[in-house]
CSV table of C-alpha atoms in Angstrom, one decimal:
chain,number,residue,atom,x,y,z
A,15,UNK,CA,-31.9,-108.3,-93.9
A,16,UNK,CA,-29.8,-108.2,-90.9
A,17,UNK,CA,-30.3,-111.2,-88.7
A,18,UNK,CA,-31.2,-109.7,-84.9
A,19,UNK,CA,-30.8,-111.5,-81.4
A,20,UNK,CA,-32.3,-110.7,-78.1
A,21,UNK,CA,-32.6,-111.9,-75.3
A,22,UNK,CA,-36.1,-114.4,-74.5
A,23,UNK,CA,-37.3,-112.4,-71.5
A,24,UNK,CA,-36.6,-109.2,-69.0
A,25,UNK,CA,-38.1,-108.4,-65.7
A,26,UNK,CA,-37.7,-104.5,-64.7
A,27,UNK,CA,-39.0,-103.0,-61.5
A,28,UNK,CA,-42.0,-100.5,-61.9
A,29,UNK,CA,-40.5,-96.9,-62.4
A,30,UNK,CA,-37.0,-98.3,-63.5
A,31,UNK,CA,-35.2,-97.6,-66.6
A,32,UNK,CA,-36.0,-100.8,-68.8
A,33,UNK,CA,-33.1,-101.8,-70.7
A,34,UNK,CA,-33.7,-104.1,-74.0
A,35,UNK,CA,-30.4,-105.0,-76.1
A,36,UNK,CA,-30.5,-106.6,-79.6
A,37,UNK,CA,-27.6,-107.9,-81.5
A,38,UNK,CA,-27.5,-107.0,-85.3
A,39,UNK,CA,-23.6,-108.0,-86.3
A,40,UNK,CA,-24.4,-108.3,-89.8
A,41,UNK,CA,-26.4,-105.4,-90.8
A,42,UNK,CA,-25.5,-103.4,-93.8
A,43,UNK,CA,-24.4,-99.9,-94.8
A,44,UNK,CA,-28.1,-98.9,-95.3
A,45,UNK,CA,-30.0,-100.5,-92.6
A,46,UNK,CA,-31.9,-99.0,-90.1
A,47,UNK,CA,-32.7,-100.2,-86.8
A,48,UNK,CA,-36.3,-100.8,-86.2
A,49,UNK,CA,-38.2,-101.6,-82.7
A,50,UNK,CA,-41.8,-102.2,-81.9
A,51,UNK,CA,-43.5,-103.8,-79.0
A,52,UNK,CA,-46.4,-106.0,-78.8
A,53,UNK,CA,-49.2,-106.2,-76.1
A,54,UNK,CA,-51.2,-109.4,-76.1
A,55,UNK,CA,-53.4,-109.6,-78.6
A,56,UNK,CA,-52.5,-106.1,-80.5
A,57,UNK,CA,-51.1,-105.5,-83.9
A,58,UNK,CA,-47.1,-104.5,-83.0
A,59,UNK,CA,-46.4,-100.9,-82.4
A,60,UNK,CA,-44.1,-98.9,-83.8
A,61,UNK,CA,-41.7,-97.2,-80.7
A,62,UNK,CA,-38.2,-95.6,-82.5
A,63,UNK,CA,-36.1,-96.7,-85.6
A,64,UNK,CA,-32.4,-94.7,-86.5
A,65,UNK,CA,-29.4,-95.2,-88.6
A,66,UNK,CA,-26.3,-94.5,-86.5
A,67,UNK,CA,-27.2,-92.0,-83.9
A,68,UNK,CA,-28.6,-91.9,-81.2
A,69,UNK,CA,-32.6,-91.2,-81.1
A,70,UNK,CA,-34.9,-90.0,-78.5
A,71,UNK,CA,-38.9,-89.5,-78.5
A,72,UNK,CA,-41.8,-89.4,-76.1
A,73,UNK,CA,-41.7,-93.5,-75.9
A,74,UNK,CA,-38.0,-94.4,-75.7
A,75,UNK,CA,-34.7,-94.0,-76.5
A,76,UNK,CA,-32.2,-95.7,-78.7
A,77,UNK,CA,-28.8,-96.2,-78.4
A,78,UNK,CA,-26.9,-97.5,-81.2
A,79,UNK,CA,-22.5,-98.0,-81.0
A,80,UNK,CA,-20.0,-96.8,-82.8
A,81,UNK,CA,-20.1,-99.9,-84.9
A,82,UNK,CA,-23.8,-100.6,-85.5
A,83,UNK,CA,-23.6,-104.2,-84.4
A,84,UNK,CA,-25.9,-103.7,-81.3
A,85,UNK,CA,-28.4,-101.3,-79.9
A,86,UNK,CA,-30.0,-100.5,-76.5
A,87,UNK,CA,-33.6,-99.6,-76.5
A,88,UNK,CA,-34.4,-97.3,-72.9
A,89,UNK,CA,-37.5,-97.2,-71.4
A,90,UNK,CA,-36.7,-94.7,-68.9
A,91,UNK,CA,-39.4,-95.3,-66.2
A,92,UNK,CA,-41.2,-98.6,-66.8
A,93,UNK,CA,-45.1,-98.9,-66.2
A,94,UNK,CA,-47.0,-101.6,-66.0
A,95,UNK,CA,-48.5,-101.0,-69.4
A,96,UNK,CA,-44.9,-101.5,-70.9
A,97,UNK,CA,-45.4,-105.0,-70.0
A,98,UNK,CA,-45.1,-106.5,-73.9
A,99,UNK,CA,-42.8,-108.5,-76.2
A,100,UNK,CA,-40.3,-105.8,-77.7
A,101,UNK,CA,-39.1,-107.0,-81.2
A,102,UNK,CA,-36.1,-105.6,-82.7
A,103,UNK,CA,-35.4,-105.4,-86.6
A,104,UNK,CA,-33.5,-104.4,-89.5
A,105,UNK,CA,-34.9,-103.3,-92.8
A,106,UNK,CA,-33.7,-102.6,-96.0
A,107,UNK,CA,-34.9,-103.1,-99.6
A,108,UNK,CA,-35.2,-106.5,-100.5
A,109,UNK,CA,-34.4,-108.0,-104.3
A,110,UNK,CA,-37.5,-107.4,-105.2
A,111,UNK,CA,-37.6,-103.8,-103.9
A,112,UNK,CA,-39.8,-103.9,-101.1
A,113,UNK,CA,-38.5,-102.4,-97.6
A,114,UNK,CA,-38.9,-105.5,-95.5
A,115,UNK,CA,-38.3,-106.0,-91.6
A,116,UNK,CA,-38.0,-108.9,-90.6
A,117,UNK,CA,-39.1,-109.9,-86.7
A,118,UNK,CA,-37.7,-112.2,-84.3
A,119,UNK,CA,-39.2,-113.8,-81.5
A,120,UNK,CA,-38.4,-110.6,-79.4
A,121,UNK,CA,-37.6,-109.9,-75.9
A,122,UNK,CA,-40.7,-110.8,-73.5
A,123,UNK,CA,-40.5,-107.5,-70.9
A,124,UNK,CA,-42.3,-107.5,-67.3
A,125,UNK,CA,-42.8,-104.8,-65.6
A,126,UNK,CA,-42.9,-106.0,-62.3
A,127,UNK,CA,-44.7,-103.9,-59.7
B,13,UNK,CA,-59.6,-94.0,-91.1
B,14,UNK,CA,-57.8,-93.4,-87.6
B,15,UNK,CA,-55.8,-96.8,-88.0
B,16,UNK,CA,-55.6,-100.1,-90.3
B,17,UNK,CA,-58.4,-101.5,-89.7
B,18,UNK,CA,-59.0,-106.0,-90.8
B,19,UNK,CA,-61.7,-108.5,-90.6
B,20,UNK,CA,-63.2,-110.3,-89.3
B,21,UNK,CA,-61.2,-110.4,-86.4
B,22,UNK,CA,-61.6,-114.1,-85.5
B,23,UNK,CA,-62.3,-116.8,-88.3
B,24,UNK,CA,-62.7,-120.4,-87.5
B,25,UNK,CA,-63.0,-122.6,-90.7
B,26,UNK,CA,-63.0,-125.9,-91.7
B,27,UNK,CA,-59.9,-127.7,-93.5
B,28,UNK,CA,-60.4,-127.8,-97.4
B,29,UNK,CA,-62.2,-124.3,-97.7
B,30,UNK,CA,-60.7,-121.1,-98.9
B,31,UNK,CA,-60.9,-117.8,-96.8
B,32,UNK,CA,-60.6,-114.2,-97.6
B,33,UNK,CA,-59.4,-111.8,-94.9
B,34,UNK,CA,-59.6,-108.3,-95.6
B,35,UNK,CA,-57.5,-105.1,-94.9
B,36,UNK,CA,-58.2,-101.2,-94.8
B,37,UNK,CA,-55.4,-99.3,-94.7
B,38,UNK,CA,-54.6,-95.7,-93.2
B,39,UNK,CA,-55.8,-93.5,-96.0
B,40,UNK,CA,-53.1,-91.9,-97.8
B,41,UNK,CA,-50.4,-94.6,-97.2
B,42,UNK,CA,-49.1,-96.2,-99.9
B,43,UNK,CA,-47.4,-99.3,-98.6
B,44,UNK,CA,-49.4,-102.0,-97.4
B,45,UNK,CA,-47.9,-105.2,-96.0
B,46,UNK,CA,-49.5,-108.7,-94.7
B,47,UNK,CA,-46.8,-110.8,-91.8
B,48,UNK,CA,-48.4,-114.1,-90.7
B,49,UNK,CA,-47.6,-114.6,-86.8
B,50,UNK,CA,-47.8,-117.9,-86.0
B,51,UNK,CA,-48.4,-119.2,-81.4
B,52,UNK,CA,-44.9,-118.1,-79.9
B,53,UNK,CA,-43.6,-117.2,-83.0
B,54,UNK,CA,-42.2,-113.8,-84.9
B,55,UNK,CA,-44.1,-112.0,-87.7
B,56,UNK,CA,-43.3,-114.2,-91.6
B,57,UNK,CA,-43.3,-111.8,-94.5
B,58,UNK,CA,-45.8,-112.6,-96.5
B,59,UNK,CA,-46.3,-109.9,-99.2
B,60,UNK,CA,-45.7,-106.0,-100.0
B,61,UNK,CA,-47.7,-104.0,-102.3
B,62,UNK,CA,-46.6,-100.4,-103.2
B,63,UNK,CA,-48.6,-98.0,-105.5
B,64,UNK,CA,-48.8,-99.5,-108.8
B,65,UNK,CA,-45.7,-101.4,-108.4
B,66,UNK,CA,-46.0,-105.2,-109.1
B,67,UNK,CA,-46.4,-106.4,-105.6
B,68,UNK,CA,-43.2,-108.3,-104.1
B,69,UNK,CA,-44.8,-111.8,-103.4
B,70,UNK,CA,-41.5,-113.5,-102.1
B,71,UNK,CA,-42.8,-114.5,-99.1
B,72,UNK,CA,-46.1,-116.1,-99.8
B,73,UNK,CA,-45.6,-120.2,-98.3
B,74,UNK,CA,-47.5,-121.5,-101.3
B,75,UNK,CA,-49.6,-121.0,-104.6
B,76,UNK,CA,-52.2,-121.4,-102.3
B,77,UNK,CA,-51.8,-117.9,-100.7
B,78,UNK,CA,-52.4,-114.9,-102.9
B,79,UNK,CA,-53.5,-110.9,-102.1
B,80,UNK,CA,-55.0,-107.9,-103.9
B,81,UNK,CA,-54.6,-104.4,-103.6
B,82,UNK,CA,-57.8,-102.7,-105.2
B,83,UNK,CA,-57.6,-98.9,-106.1
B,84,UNK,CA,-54.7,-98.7,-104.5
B,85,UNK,CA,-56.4,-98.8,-101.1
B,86,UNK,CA,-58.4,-102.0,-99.4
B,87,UNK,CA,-56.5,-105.4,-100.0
B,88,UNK,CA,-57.8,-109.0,-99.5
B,89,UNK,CA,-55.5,-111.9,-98.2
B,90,UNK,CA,-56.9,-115.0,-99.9
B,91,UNK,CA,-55.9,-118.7,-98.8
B,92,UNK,CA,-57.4,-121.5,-101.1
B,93,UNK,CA,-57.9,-124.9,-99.4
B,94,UNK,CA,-56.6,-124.7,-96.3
B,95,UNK,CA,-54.6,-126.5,-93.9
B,96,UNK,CA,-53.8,-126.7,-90.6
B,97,UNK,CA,-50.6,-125.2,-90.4
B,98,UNK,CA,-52.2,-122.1,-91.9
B,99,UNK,CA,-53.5,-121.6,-88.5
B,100,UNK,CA,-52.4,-118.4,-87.0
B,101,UNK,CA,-52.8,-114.5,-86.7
B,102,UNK,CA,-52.6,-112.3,-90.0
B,103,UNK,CA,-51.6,-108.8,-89.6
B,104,UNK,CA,-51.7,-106.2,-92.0
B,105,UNK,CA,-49.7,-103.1,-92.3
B,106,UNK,CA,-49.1,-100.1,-94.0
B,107,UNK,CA,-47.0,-97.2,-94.6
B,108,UNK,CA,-46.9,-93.9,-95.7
B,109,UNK,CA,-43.4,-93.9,-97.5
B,110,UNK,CA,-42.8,-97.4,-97.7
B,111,UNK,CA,-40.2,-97.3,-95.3
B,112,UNK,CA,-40.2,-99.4,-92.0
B,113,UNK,CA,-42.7,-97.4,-89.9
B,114,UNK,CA,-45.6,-99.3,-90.0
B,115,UNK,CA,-49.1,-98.8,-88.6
B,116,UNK,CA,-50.1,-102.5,-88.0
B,117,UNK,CA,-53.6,-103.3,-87.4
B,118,UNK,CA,-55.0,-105.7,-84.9
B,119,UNK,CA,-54.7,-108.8,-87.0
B,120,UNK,CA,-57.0,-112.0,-88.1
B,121,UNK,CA,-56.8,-114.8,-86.0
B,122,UNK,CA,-57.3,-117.9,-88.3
B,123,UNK,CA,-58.0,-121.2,-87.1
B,124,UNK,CA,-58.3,-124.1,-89.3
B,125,UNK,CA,-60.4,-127.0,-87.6
């Protein structure tokens, strides 16, 4: 699995655009891009995953480049109850044929009111 | 059920004794995944299990850790004898293709005293 960096912390103002970047230089061919967020004390949550292009739902966007060796998760207007640690990932099948993401240590986000 | 769903929630044992922590995943999904998430730290891979498929294991620490998936449904995390360091918070997951889209539940917090 791809290896992914991002940054320790973020503070966004309430009702801002919240903008989380994560480095994945050496992800393969057949990796998707994976982010959840975690609110203290809760299981992580699933928020978006894509390939190459761009995706969009009701929770966020994500922006992958050209090259695949970075992506941009959006939260478009930031509440307080985005307030979590956002983790990043890349999965892929593993020797033994599992589909394994691996976590980080994420990106702690405050939304700051 | 609505969600993956493990207990107990807390569990405070003694160093030396074995534990069991359980799992009940979404119905219908046939990927189930345990991460151990250790204070400040990302989610470990522990172990995958996938229909009948011989579960991928590559991830347990030690022979002391070892899971079942029964009927293809519930599974149980067991750790023999523990030890300190196997303090932390267990988190089970599962999925409905086996791709990255997990439903994670709220997680065991473990603590070996």
């Amino acid at each position: 699995d791809a290896k992914t960096t991002q940054p320790p912390s973020m503070d966004c103002a309430e009702g801002r655009a919240a903008n989380l970047p994560c480095n994945h230089s050496t992800i393969s061919g057949n990796e998707y891009v994976y982010w959840y967020r975690q609110i203290h004390s809760q299981g992580p949550q699933y928020i978006i995953h894509g390939l190459k292009n761009n995706e969009t739902n009701e929770m966020a966007s994500l922006i992958i480049t050209e090259d695949r060796k970075s992506s941009t998760l959006i939260l478009p207007h930031a509440t307080l109850r985005d307030t979590a640690v956002y983790y990043c990932s890349c999965g892929g099948r593993s020797g033994a044929g599992s589909y394994q993401l691996t976590f980080g240590k994420g990106t702690k986000l405050s939304v700051i009111p | 059920g609505a969600g993956v769903s493990q207990s107990p929630s807390n569990k405070v044992t003694e160093k030396g004794k074995d534990v069991e922590l359980r799992c009940d995943p979404i119905s219908g999904h046939t990927a189930l995944y345990w991460y151990r998430q250790s204070l400040g730290q990302g989610l470990e891979f522990l172990i995958y299990f996938q229909g009948n498929s011989a579960p991928d294991k590559s991830g347990l620490p030690s022979d002391r850790f070892s899971a079942e998936r029964t009927g293809g449904s519930v599974s149980t995390l067991t750790i023999q004898r523990t030890q300190q360091e196997d303090s932390a918070v267990y988190l089970c997951a599962s999925s409905l293709d086996g791709l990255g889209g997990y439903t994670f539940g709220s997680g065991t917090r473990l603590t070996v005293v």
